[in-house]
Coordinates of C-alpha atoms in Angstrom, one line a residue:
X253 CA -17.1 -73.2 -3.9
X254 CA -19.7 -73.0 -7.2
X255 CA -17.8 -75.5 -9.7
X256 CA -20.5 -75.6 -12.8
X257 CA -23.8 -74.6 -14.0
X258 CA -26.0 -72.0 -14.6
X259 CA -25.5 -70.9 -10.7
X260 CA -21.3 -70.6 -12.0
X261 CA -21.8 -68.6 -15.1
X262 CA -24.1 -66.5 -13.0
X263 CA -21.7 -65.9 -10.4
X264 CA -18.8 -66.1 -13.3
X265 CA -21.1 -62.7 -15.6
X266 CA -21.5 -61.1 -11.9
X267 CA -17.8 -61.0 -10.9
X268 CA -16.9 -59.7 -14.6
X269 CA -19.3 -56.8 -14.9
X270 CA -18.3 -56.0 -11.1
X271 CA -14.7 -55.6 -12.3
X272 CA -16.2 -53.7 -15.3
X273 CA -18.2 -51.1 -13.1
X274 CA -15.1 -50.6 -10.7
X275 CA -12.4 -50.1 -14.0
X276 CA -15.2 -48.0 -15.3
X277 CA -15.7 -45.9 -12.0
X278 CA -11.8 -45.9 -11.5
X279 CA -11.0 -44.4 -14.5
X280 CA -13.8 -42.4 -15.2
X281 CA -16.6 -42.7 -18.2
X282 CA -14.0 -41.9 -20.7
X283 CA -15.2 -38.2 -21.5
X284 CA -11.6 -35.5 -21.4
X285 CA -11.8 -33.1 -19.4
X286 CA -12.2 -29.6 -20.8
X287 CA -8.3 -28.3 -20.8
X288 CA -8.0 -24.7 -18.2
X289 CA -5.4 -22.4 -19.0
X290 CA -3.6 -20.0 -16.3
X291 CA -6.0 -16.8 -16.0
X292 CA -4.8 -13.9 -13.5
X293 CA -5.6 -10.1 -13.6
X294 CA -6.0 -7.0 -10.9
X295 CA -9.3 -5.4 -10.2
X296 CA -9.4 -1.9 -8.4
X297 CA -12.7 0.7 -7.3
X298 CA -11.7 3.8 -7.6
X299 CA -8.0 2.9 -9.1
X300 CA -7.3 1.3 -5.0
X301 CA -7.1 -3.0 -4.6
X302 CA -10.5 -4.2 -4.6
X303 CA -8.8 -6.0 -1.4
X304 CA -11.1 -9.6 -1.0
X305 CA -13.3 -8.8 -4.2
X306 CA -14.6 -12.3 -6.1
X307 CA -14.5 -12.8 -9.5
X308 CA -16.4 -14.8 -11.9
X309 CA -16.3 -16.1 -14.8
X310 CA -19.4 -16.0 -16.6
X311 CA -19.6 -18.5 -20.0
X312 CA -21.6 -16.6 -23.1
X313 CA -22.3 -20.2 -23.9
X314 CA -25.3 -21.3 -21.9
X315 CA -24.0 -24.5 -22.1
X316 CA -20.4 -24.8 -20.9
X317 CA -20.6 -25.8 -17.1
X318 CA -17.6 -23.8 -15.8
X319 CA -17.8 -20.9 -13.9
X320 CA -14.0 -19.7 -12.8
X321 CA -13.4 -18.0 -9.8
X322 CA -10.8 -16.1 -8.0
X323 CA -10.7 -13.8 -4.7
X324 CA -8.4 -10.9 -5.0
X325 CA -5.5 -10.4 -2.4
X326 CA -4.4 -7.2 -0.8
X327 CA -3.1 -5.7 -4.2
X328 CA -6.1 -6.7 -5.9
X329 CA -4.5 -9.4 -8.0
X330 CA -6.1 -12.5 -8.4
X331 CA -5.5 -16.2 -10.0
X332 CA -9.0 -17.8 -11.6
X333 CA -10.0 -21.5 -10.0
X334 CA -11.6 -23.7 -12.3
X335 CA -11.4 -27.3 -10.5
X336 CA -7.8 -27.0 -8.3
X337 CA -6.2 -23.9 -7.1
X338 CA -5.6 -21.7 -9.7
X339 CA -5.5 -23.6 -12.3
X340 CA -7.1 -21.3 -14.7
X341 CA -10.4 -21.5 -17.0
X342 CA -11.1 -23.2 -20.2
X343 CA -10.1 -20.9 -23.4
X344 CA -13.0 -19.1 -24.3
X345 CA -15.7 -16.1 -24.1
X346 CA -17.2 -15.1 -20.9
X347 CA -18.8 -12.6 -18.9
X348 CA -17.0 -11.2 -16.0
X349 CA -18.7 -10.4 -12.2
X350 CA -17.2 -8.9 -9.7
X351 CA -18.6 -8.4 -5.9
X352 CA -17.0 -6.6 -2.8
X353 CA -18.6 -7.1 0.1
X354 CA -18.9 -5.9 3.7
X355 CA -20.1 -7.7 7.0
X356 CA -22.4 -5.4 9.0
X357 CA -24.2 -5.7 12.2
X358 CA -23.6 -8.8 14.1
X359 CA -21.1 -11.7 12.1
X360 CA -23.3 -14.0 13.8
X361 CA -26.8 -12.9 12.0
X362 CA -24.6 -12.9 8.5
X363 CA -26.1 -9.6 7.2
X364 CA -23.6 -8.3 4.1
X365 CA -23.9 -5.1 2.0
X366 CA -22.5 -4.7 -1.4
X367 CA -19.8 -2.4 -2.0
X368 CA -20.0 -2.2 -5.9
X369 CA -22.7 -1.1 -7.9
X370 CA -24.9 -4.1 -8.5
X371 CA -24.6 -4.3 -12.3
X372 CA -21.1 -5.9 -12.1
X373 CA -22.6 -9.1 -9.9
X374 CA -24.4 -9.6 -12.0
X375 CA -23.9 -11.8 -15.7
X376 CA -27.0 -10.3 -17.1
X377 CA -26.1 -6.6 -16.0
X378 CA -22.4 -6.9 -16.0
X379 CA -20.2 -4.6 -18.8
X380 CA -17.6 -6.6 -18.4
X381 CA -16.0 -9.3 -20.9
X382 CA -12.8 -11.4 -21.1
X383 CA -11.4 -13.6 -23.8
X384 CA -9.4 -16.5 -22.3
X385 CA -6.7 -17.6 -24.7
X386 CA -5.7 -21.3 -25.3
X387 CA -2.5 -20.5 -23.1
X388 CA -1.7 -18.0 -20.2
X389 CA -3.8 -15.2 -19.6
X390 CA -3.6 -12.0 -18.3
X391 CA -7.3 -10.3 -18.1
X392 CA -6.7 -6.4 -18.5
X393 CA -7.0 -4.5 -15.6
X394 CA -10.4 -3.9 -14.6
X395 CA -11.3 -0.7 -12.8
X396 CA -14.7 0.0 -11.2
X397 CA -15.9 3.4 -10.7
X398 CA -18.0 3.3 -6.7
X399 CA -21.3 5.3 -8.5

């Protein structure tokens, strides 16, 4: 046990610093997470449900890190996820990408082919846009033509 002198002061300083670091780690850095709001919608391809399509919202603002995603069910419906399942997306303006892939050849090869026109899967080309409000948002139905 250290009773006095410079080594005791050093040990107390080290203990204080370790406690401070532990508290910071346990409680976060003090930054508040951007709130997210429930977002849902429906995607069809030529009028039929787009089963298994992946929807991604790409923020219009380049400095926004969130890229909420969702996958359509057998009715073409989806709910978006940012941090926890189906929690939604931050309020804002987004480009919407939609991809729908089909496995081809041997499943072990991992080869896929897109069932949608390429422009819908690229943020810089997609014509789809959405606005997420500061509250529950239903994105208007998206119908993608085959070609």
